[in-house]
Backbone as a printed PyTorch tensor [residue, N CA C, xyz], in Angstrom:
tensor([[[  0.8390,  -1.1640,   0.0000],
         [  0.0000,   0.0000,   0.0000],
         [  0.8930,   1.2390,   0.0000]],

        [[  0.6140,   2.2000,  -0.8790],
         [  1.4260,   3.4100,  -0.9310],
         [  0.6530,   4.6020,  -0.3830]],

        [[  1.4020,   5.5810,   0.0690],
         [  0.8320,   6.7870,   0.6630],
         [  1.6560,   7.9690,   0.1870]],

        [[  1.0050,   8.9980,  -0.3570],
         [  1.6760,  10.2340,  -0.7380],
         [  1.4910,  11.2640,   0.3720]],

        [[  2.5830,  11.9520,   0.7170],
         [  2.5450,  12.9960,   1.7350],
         [  3.1470,  14.2660,   1.1430]],

        [[  2.5460,  15.4180,   1.4700],
         [  3.0180,  16.7180,   0.9930],
         [  3.8040,  17.4280,   2.0890]],

        [[  4.8780,  18.1050,   1.6570],
         [  5.7190,  18.8700,   2.5650],
         [  5.8070,  20.3060,   2.0550]],

        [[  5.8080,  21.2830,   2.9660],
         [  5.7810,  22.6870,   2.5610],
         [  7.0630,  23.1170,   1.8550]],

        [[  6.9260,  24.0940,   0.9640],
         [  8.0950,  24.5670,   0.2140],
         [  9.0630,  25.3920,   1.0530]],

        [[  8.6960,  25.7280,   2.2560],
         [  9.5420,  26.5540,   3.1190],
         [ 10.6130,  25.7450,   3.8490]],

        [[ 10.5450,  24.4190,   3.7800],
         [ 11.5230,  23.5800,   4.4700],
         [ 12.9210,  23.7770,   3.8910]],

        [[ 13.9210,  23.6710,   4.7760],
         [ 15.3060,  23.5350,   4.3460],
         [ 15.5280,  22.0510,   4.0380]],

        [[ 16.6510,  21.7150,   3.4540],
         [ 16.9550,  20.3090,   3.1910],
         [ 17.0270,  19.5300,   4.5030]],

        [[ 17.5940,  20.1220,   5.5360],
         [ 17.6790,  19.4580,   6.8450],
         [ 16.2940,  19.2340,   7.4530]],

        [[ 15.3970,  20.2060,   7.3170],
         [ 14.0400,  20.0420,   7.8450],
         [ 13.2900,  18.9440,   7.0900]],

        [[ 13.4610,  18.8900,   5.7700],
         [ 12.8090,  17.8320,   4.9940],
         [ 13.3610,  16.4760,   5.4110]],

        [[ 14.6610,  16.3760,   5.5810],
         [ 15.2770,  15.1120,   6.0050],
         [ 14.7040,  14.6610,   7.3460]],

        [[ 14.5930,  15.5680,   8.2990],
         [ 14.0300,  15.2330,   9.6180],
         [ 12.5900,  14.7550,   9.4890]],

        [[ 11.7940,  15.4480,   8.6740],
         [ 10.3960,  15.0600,   8.4790],
         [ 10.2980,  13.6740,   7.8450]],

        [[ 11.1380,  13.3920,   6.8570],
         [ 11.0860,  12.0820,   6.1930],
         [ 11.5220,  10.9690,   7.1360]],

        [[ 12.5160,  11.2390,   7.9500],
         [ 12.9580,  10.2270,   8.9200],
         [ 11.8280,   9.8860,   9.8900]],

        [[ 11.0940,  10.8900,  10.3160],
         [  9.9660,  10.6740,  11.2170],
         [  8.8290,   9.9460,  10.5030]],

        [[  8.4880,  10.3990,   9.3010],
         [  7.3310,   9.8410,   8.5930],
         [  7.5520,   8.4270,   8.0850]],

        [[  8.8040,   8.0480,   7.8040],
         [  9.0470,   6.6640,   7.3760],
         [  8.6190,   5.6700,   8.4580]],

        [[  8.7520,   6.0430,   9.7120],
         [  8.3400,   5.1540,  10.7990],
         [  6.8410,   4.8900,  10.7690]],

        [[  6.0650,   5.8400,  10.2410],
         [  4.6050,   5.6930,  10.1860],
         [  4.1130,   5.1750,   8.8450]],

        [[  4.6730,   5.6810,   7.7550],
         [  4.0910,   5.4460,   6.4290],
         [  4.8130,   4.4150,   5.5850]],

        [[  6.0540,   4.0690,   5.9170],
         [  6.7870,   3.0820,   5.1380],
         [  8.0100,   3.6830,   4.4830]],

        [[  8.6490,   2.8960,   3.6320],
         [  9.8910,   3.3010,   2.9700],
         [  9.6180,   4.2880,   1.8390]],

        [[ 10.5220,   5.2150,   1.6540],
         [ 10.4150,   6.2080,   0.5840],
         [ 10.6720,   5.5350,  -0.7610]],

        [[  9.7740,   5.7570,  -1.7190],
         [  9.9720,   5.2140,  -3.0650],
         [ 10.0160,   6.2900,  -4.1390]],

        [[  9.5780,   7.5090,  -3.8390],
         [  9.6130,   8.5960,  -4.8220],
         [  9.5930,   9.9370,  -4.1090]],

        [[ 10.3260,  10.8970,  -4.6980],
         [ 10.3330,  12.2830,  -4.2180],
         [ 10.1670,  13.1560,  -5.4540]],

        [[  9.1540,  14.0370,  -5.4320],
         [  8.9560,  14.9020,  -6.5940],
         [  8.3680,  16.2370,  -6.1580]],

        [[  8.6690,  17.2460,  -6.9580],
         [  8.1050,  18.5750,  -6.7280],
         [  6.8540,  18.6820,  -7.5800]],

        [[  5.7360,  18.9820,  -6.9310],
         [  4.4660,  19.1710,  -7.6340],
         [  3.9360,  20.5250,  -7.1890]],

        [[  3.8610,  21.4590,  -8.1410],
         [  3.4670,  22.8160,  -7.7790],
         [  4.4710,  23.3860,  -6.8080]],

        [[  3.9980,  23.8940,  -5.7000],
         [  4.8760,  24.4820,  -4.6900],
         [  5.2860,  23.5000,  -3.6000]],

        [[  4.9080,  22.2460,  -3.7070],
         [  5.1400,  21.2850,  -2.6310],
         [  6.1000,  20.1750,  -3.0410]],

        [[  6.7180,  19.5770,  -2.0320],
         [  7.4440,  18.3300,  -2.2250],
         [  6.4570,  17.2210,  -1.8850]],

        [[  6.2940,  16.2740,  -2.7840],
         [  5.4070,  15.1330,  -2.5550],
         [  6.2680,  13.8760,  -2.5160]],

        [[  6.1230,  13.1270,  -1.4290],
         [  6.9160,  11.9160,  -1.2320],
         [  5.9740,  10.7290,  -1.1490]],

        [[  6.3330,   9.6660,  -1.8630],
         [  5.5550,   8.4280,  -1.8270],
         [  6.2380,   7.4470,  -0.8920]],

        [[  5.4560,   6.9050,   0.0200],
         [  5.9160,   5.8980,   0.9690],
         [  5.1870,   4.5890,   0.6670]],

        [[  5.8870,   3.4720,   0.8240],
         [  5.2870,   2.1540,   0.6200],
         [  5.6530,   1.2810,   1.8080]],

        [[  4.6480,   0.6000,   2.3450],
         [  4.9050,  -0.3370,   3.4340],
         [  5.5560,  -1.5770,   2.8580]],

        [[  6.3850,  -2.2670,   3.6020],
         [  6.6090,  -2.1490,   5.0340],
         [  7.5900,  -1.0220,   5.3440]],

        [[  7.6110,  -0.6660,   6.6170],
         [  8.5550,   0.3480,   7.0650],
         [  9.9680,  -0.2080,   6.9630]],

        [[ 10.9410,   0.6680,   6.6850],
         [ 12.3330,   0.1890,   6.6560],
         [ 12.8250,  -0.0910,   8.0670]],

        [[ 13.8680,  -0.9070,   8.1510],
         [ 14.4980,  -1.1070,   9.4570],
         [ 14.9610,   0.2590,   9.9490]],

        [[ 15.2600,   0.3810,  11.1970],
         [ 15.5970,   1.6880,  11.7730],
         [ 16.9180,   2.2130,  11.2210]],

        [[ 16.8840,   2.5140,   9.9210],
         [ 18.0410,   3.1050,   9.2560],
         [ 17.5370,   4.3560,   8.5520]],

        [[ 17.7490,   5.5280,   9.1350],
         [ 17.1890,   6.7480,   8.5770],
         [ 17.8420,   7.1510,   7.2520]],

        [[ 17.0790,   7.8740,   6.4480],
         [ 17.6000,   8.3740,   5.1810],
         [ 18.4520,   9.6140,   5.4200]],

        [[ 19.3750,   9.8250,   4.5090],
         [ 20.1910,  11.0330,   4.4560],
         [ 19.9480,  11.6690,   3.1020]],

        [[ 19.5800,  12.9540,   3.0790],
         [ 19.3240,  13.6720,   1.8330],
         [ 20.5280,  14.5310,   1.4730]],

        [[ 20.9010,  14.4690,   0.1920],
         [ 21.9830,  15.3000,  -0.3260],
         [ 21.5590,  15.8990,  -1.6570]],

        [[ 22.0410,  17.1020,  -1.9800],
         [ 21.7230,  17.6790,  -3.2860],
         [ 22.4450,  16.9080,  -4.3940]],

        [[ 21.8030,  16.8130,  -5.5510],
         [ 22.4010,  16.1640,  -6.7130],
         [ 23.4940,  17.0640,  -7.2780]],

        [[ 24.3920,  16.4850,  -8.0390],
         [ 25.4330,  17.2130,  -8.7500],
         [ 25.0260,  17.1770, -10.2150]],

        [[ 24.3710,  18.2490, -10.6770],
         [ 23.7800,  18.2340, -12.0160],
         [ 22.6650,  17.2040, -12.0350]],

        [[ 22.7860,  16.2110, -12.9080],
         [ 21.7970,  15.1320, -12.9760],
         [ 22.3030,  13.8420, -12.3420]],

        [[ 23.4440,  13.9140, -11.6580],
         [ 24.0420,  12.7180, -11.0640],
         [ 23.9470,  12.7610,  -9.5430]],

        [[ 23.7600,  11.5870,  -8.9720],
         [ 23.7460,  11.4860,  -7.5090],
         [ 25.1580,  11.7380,  -6.9940]],

        [[ 25.2920,  12.4030,  -5.8520],
         [ 26.6200,  12.6050,  -5.2660],
         [ 27.1600,  11.2730,  -4.7650]],

        [[ 28.4550,  11.2200,  -4.4560],
         [ 28.9910,   9.9900,  -3.8700],
         [ 28.2350,   9.6670,  -2.5830]],

        [[ 27.9240,   8.3950,  -2.3620],
         [ 27.1700,   8.0340,  -1.1540],
         [ 28.0160,   8.2240,   0.1010]],

        [[ 27.3910,   8.6930,   1.1710],
         [ 28.1110,   8.7350,   2.4440],
         [ 28.5620,   7.3190,   2.8150]],

        [[ 29.6300,   7.2320,   3.5570],
         [ 30.2030,   5.9300,   3.9000],
         [ 29.1630,   4.9900,   4.5070]],

        [[ 29.1100,   3.7750,   3.9710],
         [ 28.2120,   2.7510,   4.5000],
         [ 26.7700,   2.8730,   4.0580]],

        [[ 26.4870,   3.7610,   3.0830],
         [ 25.1120,   3.9440,   2.6230],
         [ 24.9690,   3.5380,   1.1630]],

        [[ 23.7300,   3.3670,   0.7530],
         [ 23.4020,   3.0690,  -0.6390],
         [ 22.2950,   4.0140,  -1.0890]],

        [[ 22.2810,   4.3160,  -2.3650],
         [ 21.2600,   5.1880,  -2.9290],
         [ 19.9000,   4.5140,  -2.8590]],

        [[ 18.9010,   5.2410,  -2.3700],
         [ 17.5340,   4.7370,  -2.2770],
         [ 16.7140,   5.2660,  -3.4410]],

        [[ 16.7440,   6.5840,  -3.6400],
         [ 15.9330,   7.2070,  -4.6800],
         [ 16.4890,   8.5970,  -4.9800]],

        [[ 16.2880,   9.0530,  -6.2070],
         [ 16.5750,  10.4390,  -6.5480],
         [ 15.2660,  11.0940,  -6.9520]],

        [[ 15.2270,  12.4110,  -6.8410],
         [ 14.0090,  13.1180,  -7.2090],
         [ 14.2070,  14.6100,  -7.1140]],

        [[ 13.0940,  15.3110,  -7.0420],
         [ 13.1160,  16.7640,  -6.9910],
         [ 12.2540,  17.2280,  -5.8250]],

        [[ 12.7570,  18.2080,  -5.0870],
         [ 12.0440,  18.7340,  -3.9190],
         [ 12.0300,  20.2550,  -3.9760]],

        [[ 11.0580,  20.8430,  -3.2920],
         [ 11.0120,  22.2890,  -3.1340],
         [ 11.7170,  22.6170,  -1.8160]],

        [[ 12.8800,  23.2480,  -1.9220],
         [ 13.6870,  23.5990,  -0.7640],
         [ 13.7690,  25.1190,  -0.6910]],

        [[ 13.2190,  25.6940,   0.3760],
         [ 13.1510,  27.1550,   0.5270],
         [ 12.5290,  27.7850,  -0.7210]],

        [[ 11.4650,  27.1300,  -1.2170],
         [ 10.6680,  27.5820,  -2.3700],
         [ 11.4210,  27.5570,  -3.6920]],

        [[ 12.5120,  26.7840,  -3.7700],
         [ 13.2730,  26.6250,  -4.9990],
         [ 13.3810,  25.1320,  -5.3010]],

        [[ 13.1530,  24.7520,  -6.5600],
         [ 13.2550,  23.3590,  -6.9550],
         [ 14.7120,  22.8960,  -6.8650]],

        [[ 14.9180,  21.7350,  -6.2260],
         [ 16.2650,  21.1800,  -6.0670],
         [ 16.2310,  19.6860,  -6.3390]],

        [[ 17.1770,  19.2070,  -7.1470],
         [ 17.3190,  17.7640,  -7.3540],
         [ 18.0550,  17.2010,  -6.1510]],

        [[ 17.5010,  16.1230,  -5.5890],
         [ 18.0920,  15.5360,  -4.3840],
         [ 18.2180,  14.0240,  -4.5240]],

        [[ 19.0720,  13.4600,  -3.6800],
         [ 19.2530,  12.0120,  -3.6010],
         [ 19.0820,  11.5860,  -2.1480]],

        [[ 18.4340,  10.4480,  -1.9480],
         [ 18.2410,   9.8920,  -0.6030],
         [ 19.0820,   8.6240,  -0.4770]],

        [[ 19.8350,   8.5410,   0.6020],
         [ 20.6900,   7.3940,   0.8800],
         [ 20.2790,   6.7680,   2.2080]],

        [[ 20.5510,   5.4580,   2.3250],
         [ 20.2470,   4.7500,   3.5790],
         [ 21.4080,   3.7850,   3.8770]],

        [[ 21.7160,   3.6450,   5.1660],
         [ 22.7490,   2.6810,   5.5550],
         [ 22.2830,   1.2860,   5.1880]],

        [[ 23.1890,   0.5120,   4.6360],
         [ 22.8690,  -0.8380,   4.1910],
         [ 22.8950,  -1.7800,   5.3080]]])
């Protein structure tokens, strides 16, 4: 079962990361991140991931940045960060 959640465009990248870490515990694992209008819309799918929080990083052009040590890429997408569209990548510890 999937669930879409909207996040305000006023969030910083750190605020969005905190919100996603909290919401994954309720809604399931992140499968998509996209900017729709002025909002970031994230799709979650159950089951919930093990207690390994996501880390969000800005993309480098159209490429994901190098993964933080011990993590793997989960999804890339687009988010509204401080009301500006930003390509981002989500990583999770393996």
